[in-house]
Amino acid sequence: MITFVTRRLLWAVLTLWLVVSGTFLLAYVLPSSDPARMMAGPHASKEVVERIRADLYLDRPLPEQYIRYVSHVARGDLGRSYKNKEPVTAAIRRSLPWTALIAVGASIFQILVGVPIGVIAALHKRSTVDLGAMSLALLGISAPTFLTGLAIMYLFGFQFGWFPLGGLGDGALGALRSAVMPSLTLGIAGAAYYSRLTRGEYLDIAQQDYMRTARAKGMTERRVVLRHGLRNALIPVLTFFGMDLGAMLGGAVVTETIFAWPGIGKLAIDSVLQQDFPVMLGTVLVASIAIVLANLLVDLLYAWLDPRIRLS
Amino acid sequence: MPASPLARVALLGLSLGLLFPLLSACSPGDGLAPAFGHTSPVYGGRFVFAGEEDIRTMDPAIGYDEVSWTVMHLVFEQLLAYSDPDEDGQVHLIGGLAEAWEVSEDGLSWTFHLRHGVRFHAGLSKGREMTADDVIYSWTRLFDAHLASPGADFYAVIQGADAVLAGESSQVSGLVALDPWTVQVHLVRHDATFANAVAMTFGSVVPAEDVKDRGEQWSFSPVGTGPFRVESWDIGEKTAFTANRDYWQPGLPYLDEIVYLPNYTRSIQFLKLEAGELDQVNRLTSPDYLWVRSDPAWSQRIEEIASVDTYGEMLNTQMPPFDDVWFRRGVAASINRDKLNKLRNGRAHPTVSWVPPGLAAHVEWDEMSPAQRRPYRYQRYDPGLARQCLDQSRYFQDGHYTGPGITYWALNDEASAITSQSVQQDLASVGVPLDIKTTTFPTYLSATGQPQTVQMAYTAWVMDYPDPKNFLDPIFDCDSRAEQNSQNSTFYCDPETDRLLDAADVAVDPDQRTALYEAAQARIMEAAPVVVEYHSTSLSVTLPVVRGFKVHPIWTRDMSQAWLDVAEGRPSP
Amino acid sequence: MRVGGVLVALVLLVAVFGPFLAPMDPAAQDIAAGLSANGAPIGPSAAHLLGTDPLGRDILSRLLVGARISMLVGVLATTIALSIGLVVGLVAGYFRGIVDTIAMRAVDVLMSFPFLLLCIALVAVREPGIDNVLMVLGLLGWTTMARVVRGKVLSEREKEYVQAARALGLGHTRIIFRHILPNVVGPVMVLATLGVAATILAESVLSYLGLGVPPPTPSWGSMISEGQAWYRLAPRLIFVPGICILITVLGFNLLGEGLRDVLDPKD
């Protein structure tokens, strides 16, 4: 088990290094444009741009810039934003909790709404309820995030006036209230997905022997469903929950842009569009760490559940 | 199967999802709550406004964009200031932190007499009084090569600036403190726009000990002498400014607090205004503008002034087919400016003059004599003239375009998308096909600054300071061309234009200076390295309770004398 | 499945014949009659069945032509992803060993990037345009496919018919493509159909951000982006293309689900 864990950890570190290098390539090698030009502003003279280039080390050879960046990252220093000179670690630290807040909100919504719908649909297999629930779910999966976001904001924010139109409210309660609409937007597609996943897994498991055994033993349907069916159906759901992080971050980019939500998705898209490369590299790195960690956890969970995996 | 317990769990989940809203209603339309009816300013209150981006920086030596300038105008002051706009929307230079100033006969020596009793906001400087040394420190800072201030360009005429920029000296020889209240500045040559440079935010006076000791942290909560001080800046969330109660102008400011909210699109800003969550907006989408104009209550809340800017297209004079002057003229005469105006709901004023109204050397077609009109005639929609010019160019044979494919660089925003597609259709109608390429702003900036890269692109120039020099020298001078990051993106270079611009630069007599700039502009318009299309409109919609707010051509929004006509105001202190 | 099939067939028909069905040139701006006096798009009329957009262009024509872009991007990018994923999966699963390790590690690394962000970044630093959108979505989207195919191949290669083919001394290429490939086609088709749905969604996000197909070519995502400010005065500018995206993606999802049920009957 220990060698397995060590091997997986080493591989995780290697993956992150490759991700950092790939993003570095993307930022500094592929584009033909010059971030110093962007930072100087459209009216700045070429002399000012040259001074900024020198100050940001952009005038050095690329390998030197790369080694400098990787060695700083290894020490936990992600540099400073080109745009406002804020340390990238500080920018991530301030925006990550906000994304976590709506991600948790979205997850609660996904599980609270998605899983029950899935179970109901499975229990009423091939009925109108099933068809209705699954059609609704498919619709939820098929709608682009920006469309649901705009609709939710217009309906609940403007027409009903229930929630502030984006941004953070004042204080903890204000922040919670403001988090409802982005959480909902982020969670709708997920809820739809979970309901389908739960339904599928549930139907799968319902045919398994232990369910039949439980029924044969005279357990009430309620106990069968709760004790055996749901618990076993949840394992793949939870697994998927871990792997879903990347998709969630993609959704966060769009959601946070629509709702002016100061999370990591907004930080990321702004840095991409304004060529604030240290911030862009930082956000990609953090997202990758989250994905890699989630996968690591899932692997370890599997290994713990199924000893055969460890040996392979 | 009977109704299972899980169905009930699910229902609970669903209803929880619906109940979760911590209901508190504010119905749309709260924004139009009536004013209280005070005739003299009421003290107190919070003014909230928003923008599409966050503030980039609050270091006055660095900030060079609209939002940064607007908020820095609250916090910092310069030796000279701009007046409130007069009836014609014009602003004039007036005393700021300097109560008086003199310029020597030859224009080389400027003496500023500082105001007494001006104090910095608390901070490491502990609210001490501003002196001549602070002015000299603040201006010297612009030449710190490591800081790379864009302001250095505007102050480069000061004697000894080069040496500091080159790292050969730490003191600018041309900046002298005659006594704690008098600063003398020596220039290497006459510069009619130096007073404008002094009034830019780059010239803000900041306390040395604060800037030096707090290093990189300084720009996040800087200290100045203005009517408001920075209370907090939560990046991506909000920035709060509170009243400076030790401000040197008696009785000001009226507001207790000003809050800036970043990252809201124009649509959402207007929705927030309607809900009473914002006090003012200054950018409206087309539909919101039409809505405001058609709504009896809102239409009284809108204020429009001509914006000091020019929109159009740049044509790269070194790249085919735009290396042929007749082709450029033909293209310029093909663009239907009235159509662009209609697409912008009447907010884009068609023009033939690159220098916008309100500045010397601006011209109006209707006010010119036939002789004066000649060079400008290509900058009007005239399909007949366009065909003539195009046929005369070497890229047309028998009425057909024979030149290379043309790619038009547009930005990924709504305004640019509309202009580019409108221009595409206009050129198609005279037989010139165009491919549109949409890019992000950084790519656009870098590409247009390189020779032999961009044939044609959407372009706009918004003023830094109200002088024709700002619209001509940086863009059309031969010296502004470069192999990289060229400001002259058309790569237009004409010795006669240069001669006129250089002569205007050193002309002491204002009338002669204006005449020289007029001559230079006429030459440029005739050569048509740019297609001149329209000047835009600055507008502002405020809530009924807002008083004393000004749409300002330089600062965009000026809240320094704003107050809120609300019931629970405080009496004046 | 039937519903999905019908929807997909419908959208495909529109994509193929849309440009011929379009009543007008989708790029033609009718400034005089297609816009109101103050420059607002006009509502549905006999001349413009679905009204005009903010540039005075016929929305119906733009929708019909826009179908082609959505389908082109969806199908082509998925084909690229499919081809790469299929080859990588087949080779990795069949040969195992070092090839397998390298391929699967590459998949791991690619999957560790936040996908949508990477797409946006790539398109933004290169330049927006249909070729780049296609390339980015295609070159980044093959990972799931490779994983699934590999898994399937791993189990297939141990089966008797493959062992028999080996024993007969058939070449690897022949075994892979003639014997194993037909057996992995099922899951591949399901994934591909679902992949088209996901790709159309991704394209709409890129277009929405102004990074998609350049104007004046209509794309449903960019139509929403250009019309979204008109939510109050002309909500059809958002809803009409929005519903088109929804129906298309729904169609592919339904079809994919249906295929899965047919190929892998569970319940």
mmCIF file of C-alpha atoms in Angstrom, chain B residues 66 280-284 289 293 302-309 347 349 462 535-541 551-557:
data_model
loop_
_atom_site.group_PDB
_atom_site.id
_atom_site.type_symbol
_atom_site.label_atom_id
_atom_site.label_comp_id
_atom_site.label_asym_id
_atom_site.label_seq_id
_atom_site.Cartn_x
_atom_site.Cartn_y
_atom_site.Cartn_z
ATOM 1 C CA GLU B 66 -10.528 55.261 -17.496
ATOM 2 C CA GLN B 280 -25.204 56.343 -11.594
ATOM 3 C CA VAL B 281 -24.251 54.563 -14.814
ATOM 4 C CA ASN B 282 -22.368 56.014 -17.768
ATOM 5 C CA ARG B 283 -22.432 53.298 -20.390
ATOM 6 C CA LEU B 284 -25.711 52.117 -21.829
ATOM 7 C CA TYR B 289 -30.479 53.667 -24.205
ATOM 8 C CA ARG B 293 -35.099 57.607 -23.975
ATOM 9 C CA ILE B 302 -30.075 61.221 -18.672
ATOM 10 C CA GLU B 303 -27.347 63.733 -19.439
ATOM 11 C CA GLU B 304 -25.338 63.641 -22.676
ATOM 12 C CA ILE B 305 -22.160 65.477 -23.622
ATOM 13 C CA ALA B 306 -19.960 65.121 -26.664
ATOM 14 C CA SER B 307 -17.112 62.792 -25.870
ATOM 15 C CA VAL B 308 -13.606 63.911 -26.798
ATOM 16 C CA ASP B 309 -12.702 60.927 -28.958
ATOM 17 C CA ARG B 347 -25.066 58.456 -30.437
ATOM 18 C CA HIS B 349 -21.799 61.903 -34.605
ATOM 19 C CA VAL B 462 -9.633 58.920 -26.594
ATOM 20 C CA HIS B 535 -17.203 61.092 -32.330
ATOM 21 C CA SER B 536 -19.070 59.283 -29.575
ATOM 22 C CA THR B 537 -21.327 60.612 -26.842
ATOM 23 C CA SER B 538 -20.642 60.479 -23.104
ATOM 24 C CA LEU B 539 -23.785 59.961 -21.185
ATOM 25 C CA SER B 540 -24.785 59.578 -17.625
ATOM 26 C CA VAL B 541 -27.978 58.370 -16.002
ATOM 27 C CA VAL B 551 -19.954 64.132 -16.415
ATOM 28 C CA HIS B 552 -16.386 65.258 -16.967
ATOM 29 C CA PRO B 553 -14.490 65.008 -20.264
ATOM 30 C CA ILE B 554 -11.247 64.104 -18.479
ATOM 31 C CA TRP B 555 -12.302 62.208 -15.371
ATOM 32 C CA THR B 556 -15.411 60.691 -16.997
ATOM 33 C CA ARG B 557 -17.258 60.898 -13.704
#
